XYZ file of C-alpha atoms in Angstrom:
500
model
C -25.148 -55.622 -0.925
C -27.731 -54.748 1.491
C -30.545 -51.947 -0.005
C -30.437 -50.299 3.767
C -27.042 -49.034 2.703
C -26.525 -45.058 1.933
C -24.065 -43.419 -0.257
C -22.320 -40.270 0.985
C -24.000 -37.563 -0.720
C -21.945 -35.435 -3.850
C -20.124 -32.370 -3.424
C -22.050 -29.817 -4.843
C -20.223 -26.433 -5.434
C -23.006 -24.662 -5.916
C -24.609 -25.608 -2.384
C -24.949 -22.777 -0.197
C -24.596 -26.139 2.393
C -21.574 -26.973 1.058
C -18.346 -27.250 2.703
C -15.515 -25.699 -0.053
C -13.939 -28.238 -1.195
C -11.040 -26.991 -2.848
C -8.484 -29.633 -4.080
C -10.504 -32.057 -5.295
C -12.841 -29.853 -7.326
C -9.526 -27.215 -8.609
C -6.154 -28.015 -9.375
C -3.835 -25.395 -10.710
C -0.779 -26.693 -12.828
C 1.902 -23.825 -11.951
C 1.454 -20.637 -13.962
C 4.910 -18.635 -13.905
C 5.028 -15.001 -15.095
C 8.632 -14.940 -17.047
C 10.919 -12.288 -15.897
C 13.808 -12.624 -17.901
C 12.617 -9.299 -20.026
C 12.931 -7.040 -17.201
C 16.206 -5.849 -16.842
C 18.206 -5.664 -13.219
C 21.651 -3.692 -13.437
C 23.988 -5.210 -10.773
C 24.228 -1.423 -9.189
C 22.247 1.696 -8.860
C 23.172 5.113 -8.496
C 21.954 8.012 -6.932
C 19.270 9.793 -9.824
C 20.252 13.541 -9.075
C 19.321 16.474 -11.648
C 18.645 14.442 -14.518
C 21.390 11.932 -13.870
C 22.497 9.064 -12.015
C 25.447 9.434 -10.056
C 27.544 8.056 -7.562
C 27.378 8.608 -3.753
C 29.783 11.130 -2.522
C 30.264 8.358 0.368
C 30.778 5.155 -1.661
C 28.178 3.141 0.373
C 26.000 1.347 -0.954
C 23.003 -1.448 0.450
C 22.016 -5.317 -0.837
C 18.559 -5.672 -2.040
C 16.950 -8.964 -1.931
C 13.654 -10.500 -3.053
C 11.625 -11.805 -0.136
C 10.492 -14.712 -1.734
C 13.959 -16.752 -2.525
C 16.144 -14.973 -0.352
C 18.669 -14.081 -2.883
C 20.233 -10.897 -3.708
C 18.602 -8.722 -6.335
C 20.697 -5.882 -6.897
C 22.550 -3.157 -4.751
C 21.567 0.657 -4.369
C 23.733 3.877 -3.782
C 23.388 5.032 0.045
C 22.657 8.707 0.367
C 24.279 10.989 2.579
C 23.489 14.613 3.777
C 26.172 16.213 1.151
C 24.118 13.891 -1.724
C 20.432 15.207 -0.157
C 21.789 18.758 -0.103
C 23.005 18.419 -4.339
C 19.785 16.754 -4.835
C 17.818 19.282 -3.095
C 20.027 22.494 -4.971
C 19.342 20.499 -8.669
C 15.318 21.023 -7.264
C 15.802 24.497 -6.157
C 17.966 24.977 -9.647
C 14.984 23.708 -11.803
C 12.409 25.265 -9.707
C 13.585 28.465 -10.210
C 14.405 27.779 -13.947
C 12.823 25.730 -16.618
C 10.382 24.218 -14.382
C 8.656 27.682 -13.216
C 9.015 29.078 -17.287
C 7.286 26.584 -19.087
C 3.022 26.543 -19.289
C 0.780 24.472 -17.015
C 0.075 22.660 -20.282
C 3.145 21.611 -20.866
C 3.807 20.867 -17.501
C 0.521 18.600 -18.016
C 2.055 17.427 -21.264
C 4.944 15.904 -19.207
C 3.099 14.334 -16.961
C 0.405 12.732 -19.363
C 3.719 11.307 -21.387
C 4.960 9.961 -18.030
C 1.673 7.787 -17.391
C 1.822 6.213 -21.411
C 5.028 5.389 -20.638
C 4.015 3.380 -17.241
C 1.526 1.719 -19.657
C 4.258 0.882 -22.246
C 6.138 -0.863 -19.490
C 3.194 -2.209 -17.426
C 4.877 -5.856 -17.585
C 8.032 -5.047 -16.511
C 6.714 -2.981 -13.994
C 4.575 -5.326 -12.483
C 7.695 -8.008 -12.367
C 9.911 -5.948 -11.169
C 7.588 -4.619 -8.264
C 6.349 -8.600 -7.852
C 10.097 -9.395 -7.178
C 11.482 -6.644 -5.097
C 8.554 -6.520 -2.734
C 7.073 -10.180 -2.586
C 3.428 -9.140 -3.588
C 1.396 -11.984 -5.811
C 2.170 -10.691 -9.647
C -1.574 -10.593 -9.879
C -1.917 -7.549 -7.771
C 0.945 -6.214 -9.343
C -0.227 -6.264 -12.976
C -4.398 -5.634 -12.223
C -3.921 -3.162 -9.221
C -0.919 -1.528 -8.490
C 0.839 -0.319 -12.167
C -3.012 0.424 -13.438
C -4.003 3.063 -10.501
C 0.059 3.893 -11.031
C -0.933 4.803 -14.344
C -3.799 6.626 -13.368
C -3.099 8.662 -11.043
C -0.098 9.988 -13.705
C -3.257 10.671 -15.912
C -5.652 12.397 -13.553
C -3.089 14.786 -12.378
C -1.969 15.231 -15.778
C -5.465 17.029 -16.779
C -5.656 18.881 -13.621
C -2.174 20.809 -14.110
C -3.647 23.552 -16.132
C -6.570 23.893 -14.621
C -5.915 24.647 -11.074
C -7.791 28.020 -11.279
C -11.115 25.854 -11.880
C -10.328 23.164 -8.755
C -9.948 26.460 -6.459
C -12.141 29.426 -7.406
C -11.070 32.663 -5.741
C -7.605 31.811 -5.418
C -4.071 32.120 -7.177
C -2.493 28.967 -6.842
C 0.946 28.776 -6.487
C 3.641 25.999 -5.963
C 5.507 25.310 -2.605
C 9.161 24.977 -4.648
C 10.668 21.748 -3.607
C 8.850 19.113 -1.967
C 10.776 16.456 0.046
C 8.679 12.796 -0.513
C 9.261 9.699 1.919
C 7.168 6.349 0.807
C 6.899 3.199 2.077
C 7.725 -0.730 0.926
C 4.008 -2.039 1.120
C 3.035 -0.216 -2.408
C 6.517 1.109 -4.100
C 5.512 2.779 -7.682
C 2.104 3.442 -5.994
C 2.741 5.691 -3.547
C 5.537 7.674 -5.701
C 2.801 8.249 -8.040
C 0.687 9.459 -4.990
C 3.328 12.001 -4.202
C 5.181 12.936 -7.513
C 2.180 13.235 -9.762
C 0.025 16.332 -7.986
C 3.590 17.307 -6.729
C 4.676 18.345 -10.621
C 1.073 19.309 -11.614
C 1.022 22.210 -9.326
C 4.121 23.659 -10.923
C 6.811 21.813 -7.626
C 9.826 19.714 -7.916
C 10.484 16.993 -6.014
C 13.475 14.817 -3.808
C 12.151 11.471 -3.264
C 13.137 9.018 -0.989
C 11.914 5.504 -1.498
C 12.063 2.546 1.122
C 15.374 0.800 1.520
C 13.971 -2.985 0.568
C 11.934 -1.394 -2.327
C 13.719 0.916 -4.249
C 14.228 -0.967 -7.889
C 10.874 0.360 -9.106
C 11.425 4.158 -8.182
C 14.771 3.506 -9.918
C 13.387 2.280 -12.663
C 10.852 5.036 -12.779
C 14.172 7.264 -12.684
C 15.014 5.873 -16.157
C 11.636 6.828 -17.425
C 11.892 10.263 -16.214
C 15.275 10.810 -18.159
C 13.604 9.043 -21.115
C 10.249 11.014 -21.345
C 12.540 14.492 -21.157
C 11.098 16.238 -18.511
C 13.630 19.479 -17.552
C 16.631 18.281 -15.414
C 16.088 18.115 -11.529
C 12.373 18.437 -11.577
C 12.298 15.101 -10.250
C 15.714 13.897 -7.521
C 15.520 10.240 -6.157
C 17.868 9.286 -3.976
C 18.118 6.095 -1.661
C 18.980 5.345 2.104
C 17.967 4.063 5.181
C 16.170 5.822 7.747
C 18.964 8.437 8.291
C 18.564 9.325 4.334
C 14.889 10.346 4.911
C 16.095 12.453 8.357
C 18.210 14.167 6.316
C 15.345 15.343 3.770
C 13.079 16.290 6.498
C 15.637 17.983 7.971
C 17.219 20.290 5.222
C 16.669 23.588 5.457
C 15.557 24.378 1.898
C 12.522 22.137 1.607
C 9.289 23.567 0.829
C 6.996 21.165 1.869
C 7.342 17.537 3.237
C 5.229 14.188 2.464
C 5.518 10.833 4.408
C 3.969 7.907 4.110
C 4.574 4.715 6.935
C 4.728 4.305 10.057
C 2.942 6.388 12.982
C 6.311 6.047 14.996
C 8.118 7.904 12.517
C 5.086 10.635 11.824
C 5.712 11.519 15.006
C 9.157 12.137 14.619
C 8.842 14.001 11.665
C 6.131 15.898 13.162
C 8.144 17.016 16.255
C 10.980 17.977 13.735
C 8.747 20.230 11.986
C 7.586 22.092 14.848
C 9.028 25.341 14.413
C 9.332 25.873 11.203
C 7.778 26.874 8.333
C 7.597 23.817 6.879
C 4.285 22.607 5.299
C 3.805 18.601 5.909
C 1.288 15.558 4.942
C 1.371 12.222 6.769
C -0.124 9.177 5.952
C 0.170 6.842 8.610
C -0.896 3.216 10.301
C -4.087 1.817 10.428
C -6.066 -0.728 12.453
C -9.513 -1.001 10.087
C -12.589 -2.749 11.030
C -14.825 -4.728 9.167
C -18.767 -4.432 10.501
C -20.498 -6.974 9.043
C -24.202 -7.081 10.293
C -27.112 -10.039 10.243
C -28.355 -8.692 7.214
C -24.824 -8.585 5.313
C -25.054 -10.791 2.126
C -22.518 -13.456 3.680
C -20.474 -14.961 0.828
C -20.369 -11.134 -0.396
C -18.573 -10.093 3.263
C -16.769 -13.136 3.472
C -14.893 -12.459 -0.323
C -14.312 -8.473 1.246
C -12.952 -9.847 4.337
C -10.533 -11.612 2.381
C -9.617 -8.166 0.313
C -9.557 -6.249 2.976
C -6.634 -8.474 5.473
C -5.054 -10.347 3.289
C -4.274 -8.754 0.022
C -0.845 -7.828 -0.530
C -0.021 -10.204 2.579
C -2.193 -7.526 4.982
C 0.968 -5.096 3.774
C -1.745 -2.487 3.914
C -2.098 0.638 6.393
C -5.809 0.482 5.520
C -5.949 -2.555 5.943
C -9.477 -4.113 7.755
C -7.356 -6.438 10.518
C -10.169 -5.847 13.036
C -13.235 -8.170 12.460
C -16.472 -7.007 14.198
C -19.528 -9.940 13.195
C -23.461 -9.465 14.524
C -23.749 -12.177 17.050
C -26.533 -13.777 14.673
C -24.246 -14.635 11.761
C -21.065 -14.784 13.530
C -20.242 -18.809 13.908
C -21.414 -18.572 10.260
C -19.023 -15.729 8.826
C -16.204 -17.654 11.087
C -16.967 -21.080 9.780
C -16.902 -20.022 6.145
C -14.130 -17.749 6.684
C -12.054 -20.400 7.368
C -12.916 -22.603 5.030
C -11.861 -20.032 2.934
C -8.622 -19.713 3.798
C -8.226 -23.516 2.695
C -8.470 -21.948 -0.383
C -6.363 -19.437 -0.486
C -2.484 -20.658 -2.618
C 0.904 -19.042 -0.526
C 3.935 -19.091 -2.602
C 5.940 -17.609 -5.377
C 4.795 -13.899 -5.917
C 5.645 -15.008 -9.502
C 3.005 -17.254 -10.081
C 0.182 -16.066 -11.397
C -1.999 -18.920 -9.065
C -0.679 -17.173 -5.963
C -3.178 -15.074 -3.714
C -0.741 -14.722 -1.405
C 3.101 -13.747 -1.488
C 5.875 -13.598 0.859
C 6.046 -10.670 3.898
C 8.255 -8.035 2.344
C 11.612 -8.295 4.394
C 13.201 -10.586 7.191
C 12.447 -7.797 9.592
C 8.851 -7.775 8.941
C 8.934 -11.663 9.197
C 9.953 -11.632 12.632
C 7.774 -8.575 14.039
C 4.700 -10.721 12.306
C 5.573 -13.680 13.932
C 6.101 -11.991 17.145
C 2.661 -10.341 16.872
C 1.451 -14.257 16.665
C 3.016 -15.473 19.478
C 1.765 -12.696 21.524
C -1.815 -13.436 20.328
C -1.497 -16.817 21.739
C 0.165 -15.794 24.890
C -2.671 -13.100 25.953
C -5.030 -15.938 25.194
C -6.630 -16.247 21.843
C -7.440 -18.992 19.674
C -5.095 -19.158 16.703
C -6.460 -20.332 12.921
C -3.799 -20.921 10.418
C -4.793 -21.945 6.881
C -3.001 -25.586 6.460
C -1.619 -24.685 3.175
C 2.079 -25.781 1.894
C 4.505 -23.068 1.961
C 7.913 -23.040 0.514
C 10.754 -23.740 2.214
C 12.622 -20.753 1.466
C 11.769 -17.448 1.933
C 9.093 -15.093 4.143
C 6.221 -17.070 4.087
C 3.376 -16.763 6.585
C 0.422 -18.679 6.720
C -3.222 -16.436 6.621
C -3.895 -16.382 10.053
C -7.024 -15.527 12.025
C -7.377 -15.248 16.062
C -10.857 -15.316 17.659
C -11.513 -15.560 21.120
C -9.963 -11.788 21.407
C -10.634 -9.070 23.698
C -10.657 -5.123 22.635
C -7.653 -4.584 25.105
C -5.319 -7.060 23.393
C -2.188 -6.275 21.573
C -3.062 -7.966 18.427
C -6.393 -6.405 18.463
C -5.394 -2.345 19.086
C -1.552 -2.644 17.407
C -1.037 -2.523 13.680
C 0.447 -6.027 13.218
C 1.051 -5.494 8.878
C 0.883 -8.683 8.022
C -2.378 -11.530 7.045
C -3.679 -11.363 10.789
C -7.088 -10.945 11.218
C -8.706 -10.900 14.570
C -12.567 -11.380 15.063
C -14.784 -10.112 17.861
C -18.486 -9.778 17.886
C -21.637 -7.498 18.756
C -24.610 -6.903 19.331
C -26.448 -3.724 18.548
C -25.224 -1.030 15.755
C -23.902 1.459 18.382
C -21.989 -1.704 20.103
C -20.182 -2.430 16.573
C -19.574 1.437 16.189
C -17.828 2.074 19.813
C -15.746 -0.969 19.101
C -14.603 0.124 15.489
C -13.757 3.368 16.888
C -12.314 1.823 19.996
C -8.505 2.122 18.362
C -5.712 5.177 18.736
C -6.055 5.273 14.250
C -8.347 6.308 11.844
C -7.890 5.270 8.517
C -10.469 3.134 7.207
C -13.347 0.919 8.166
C -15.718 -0.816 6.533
C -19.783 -1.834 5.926
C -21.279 -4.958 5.425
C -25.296 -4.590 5.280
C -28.168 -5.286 2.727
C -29.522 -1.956 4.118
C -28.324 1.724 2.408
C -29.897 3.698 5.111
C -27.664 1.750 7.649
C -24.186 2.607 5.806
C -25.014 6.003 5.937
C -26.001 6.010 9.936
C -23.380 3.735 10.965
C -20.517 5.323 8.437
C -21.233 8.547 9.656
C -20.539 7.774 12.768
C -17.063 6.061 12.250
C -14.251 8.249 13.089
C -11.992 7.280 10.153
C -11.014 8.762 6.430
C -12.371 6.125 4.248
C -15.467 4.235 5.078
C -16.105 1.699 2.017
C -19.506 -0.051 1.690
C -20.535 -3.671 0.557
C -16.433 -3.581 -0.482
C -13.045 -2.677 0.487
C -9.261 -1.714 -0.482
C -11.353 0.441 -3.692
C -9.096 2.952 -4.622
C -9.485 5.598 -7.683
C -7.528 9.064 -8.637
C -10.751 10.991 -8.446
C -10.921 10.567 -4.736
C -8.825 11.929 -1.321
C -7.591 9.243 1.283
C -6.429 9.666 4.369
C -6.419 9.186 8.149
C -7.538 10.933 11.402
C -5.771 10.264 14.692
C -2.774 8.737 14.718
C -3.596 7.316 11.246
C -1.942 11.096 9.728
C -2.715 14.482 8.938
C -3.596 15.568 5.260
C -5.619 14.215 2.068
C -3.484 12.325 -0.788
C -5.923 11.808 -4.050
C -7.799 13.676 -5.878
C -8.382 17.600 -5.271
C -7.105 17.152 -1.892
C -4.208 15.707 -3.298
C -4.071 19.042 -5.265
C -4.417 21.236 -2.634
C -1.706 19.552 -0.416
C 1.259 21.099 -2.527
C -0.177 24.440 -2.982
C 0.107 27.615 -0.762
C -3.403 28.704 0.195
């Protein structure tokens, strides 16, 4: 053997040089979370002042999980006669037992409801993990913890309302009609149902057609934990179920979370009346990450911010802005990242990410990628396997993107990323604020003194720094623009369902 002749040099993880090199230095043997525990009845009913009961219609709608395809379960289909008993069995406790008892014990109620999430944290997180298609990681560390939470921080707030606004009286709206999405079930119910009941209200709640089991479920927890009879109504439907809340002329106060098309329905709906209203609606968030941006740091946010919970996220930070210095370098190891990154069964606890929530939402994402191709972009898919059954979509990032394109201005909701670049601070701030919403951005920068220039200067509700998709009870969220009206979280969240 000749001594001129070199060997290839090692891979060395730790190399700053070094390509990721992910299946020959990892290899994950399959790690399913059992589900057998939870418990799926073969129908649901209507849960109406205290008790489930049939649809005065008889219809009722197939749920399926995203990731196999098959058919779940089947849930009762609410009608305007069902919204009006549901909304009379709120009135009825509102005016009863619910307005009688203390603010402590109201607080007592609520505090027993969040020990009880934490009781059932596993079945919650399967349950949610199966319905909705999200990796059972994010189900079990994220969503059912902050579920929990938010329960609690309400929970010590309810008799103490007097303290979170000095000077005033605060009183109670009466019946609150809630509307939540499919991206974050048991999350956003706890969003609107927790400060709803701590500030003495009752509550109809409509949850999204593909993602009802967990508010269901929630349903039997409510009856369990013996809070007072109609003090908490959910009823399910399609889009015509939630037209009927908004509609009905004995609602107090009305919450939506989704999509900006349907804010603005609600919102021209409303107009007239006396009718109180929070919206929290789509996003399109960018990511500035500047020269001096610790780059494996921005590269693991950039991750979190578009592709966690399959970019099912109205915050989520779809728009990447990069400093022309770094940006082949953010790009490169972006996508080597996204070699790493394991698509398949929500259920496995290897999984980072899981399937797109519903057939619908398959096609509009895949729609969204064709179009990025036809107005000219360069398309990046990671080469992972994905199964063959199912709504599975590869992380996907375009470059090569202009601020007038489709992909780049429209709120795709799915793992799309697209990447543009800049130059100076106020070039990277125009751009992020370049968009019709204005939910949340975020700050990638070694420098403190430059989050607080450039974040002050971003017209959105959130602005997170060195991190993203942060969440905690303590603190409001929420959108300007088209991205809502309103603050959900923490004393904002308070002072949405009281009367000033």
């Amino acid at each position: 053997m000749s001594n001129t002749e070199t060997k290839e040099a090692p891979y060395k993880p730790t190399s700053p040089n070094s390509k990721l090199d992910f299946e020959s230095v990892w290899e994950y043997a399959p790690a399913p979370q059992d589900s057998d525990f939870a418990e799926i009845k073969e129908r649901y009913e209507l849960f109406i002042g205290g008790k489930f009961v049939k649809p005065s219609k008889g219809r009722y709608f197939k749920s399926t999980n995203p990731a196999t395809e098959e058919e779940i379960t089947e849930f009762a289909e609410a009608t305007q006669k069902d919204i009006d008993k549901a909304v009379k069995a709120a009135r009825k406790a509102y005016e009863g037992e619910w307005s009688r008892i203390s603010a402590k014990e109201r607080g007592k109620y609520i505090y027993r409801i969040a020990r009880m999430l934490q009781e059932r944290a596993r079945e919650f997180a399967v349950l949610e993990s199966m319905d909705g298609g999200k990796p059972i990681r994010e189900s079990r560390d994220v969503d059912i913890p902050l579920v929990a939470a938010y329960f609690f921080y309400y929970a010590g707030w309810a008799d103490k309302l007097e303290y979170a606004f000095p000077g005033k009286k605060p009183e109670p709206y009466g019946v609150c009609g809630q509307i939540i999405p499919w991206n974050f079930p048991l999350l956003m119910l706890a969003w609107k149902i927790a400060p709803a009941l701590a500030t003495g209200n009752t509550v109809v709640l409509k949850p999204a057609e593909t993602t009802s089991l967990t508010a269901l479920k929630f349903a039997e927890l409510v009856k369990d934990c013996g809070l007072p009879e109609g003090v908490v109504n959910i009823v399910t439907g399609a889009g015509q179920t939630g037209a009927e809340i908004v509609n009905h002329k004995d609602i107090d106060k009305i919450a939506f979370t989704g999509s900006t098309n349907v804010g603005k329905i609600i919102q021209k709906s409303l107009a007239g009346t006396d009718k109180k209203y929070t919206l929290e609606l789509g996003g399109k968030g960018a990511l500035v990450i500047f020269e001096d941006a610790p780059i494996d740091q921005a590269v693991e946010g950039i991750i979190n911010a578009i592709y966690f919970n399959q970019g099912h996220v109205c915050c989520a930070g779809s728009r990447l802005l990069v400093q022309e210095g770094v940006a082949d370098k953010v790009i490169r190891k972006l996508k080597d990242r996204l070699e790493t990154l394991i698509v398949g069964d929500p259920l496995d606890k290897n999984t980072d990410v899981g399937a797109i929530n519903s057939k619908e939402q398959f096609e509009t994402v895949n729609k969204y990628l064709e179009l990025g191709v036809e107005e000219g972009a360069d398309i990046y898919q990671a080469k992972c396997e994905i199964p063959e059954n199912g709504y599975f979509i590869r992380p996907t990032l375009f470059t090569n993107v202009s601020q007038s394109n489709r992909v780049v201005q429209e709120e795709i909701f799915g793992p799309v990323l697209t990447v543009q670049t800049f130059r100076t601070a106020d070039e990277g701030i125009e751009k992020a604020n370049n968009t019709p919403y204005g939910l949340a951005n975020g700050i990638w920068t070694d420098k403190g003194s430059k989050i607080f220039k450039v974040g002050s200067k971003m017209r959105s509700g959130v602005v997170w720094a060195n991190t993203y998709n942060k969440f905690d009870p303590t603190s409001p969220f929420g959108g300007y623009k088209e991205s809502g009206v309103g603050r959900e979280g923490g004393m904002h969240g308070l002072a949405a369902y009281i009367k000033n």
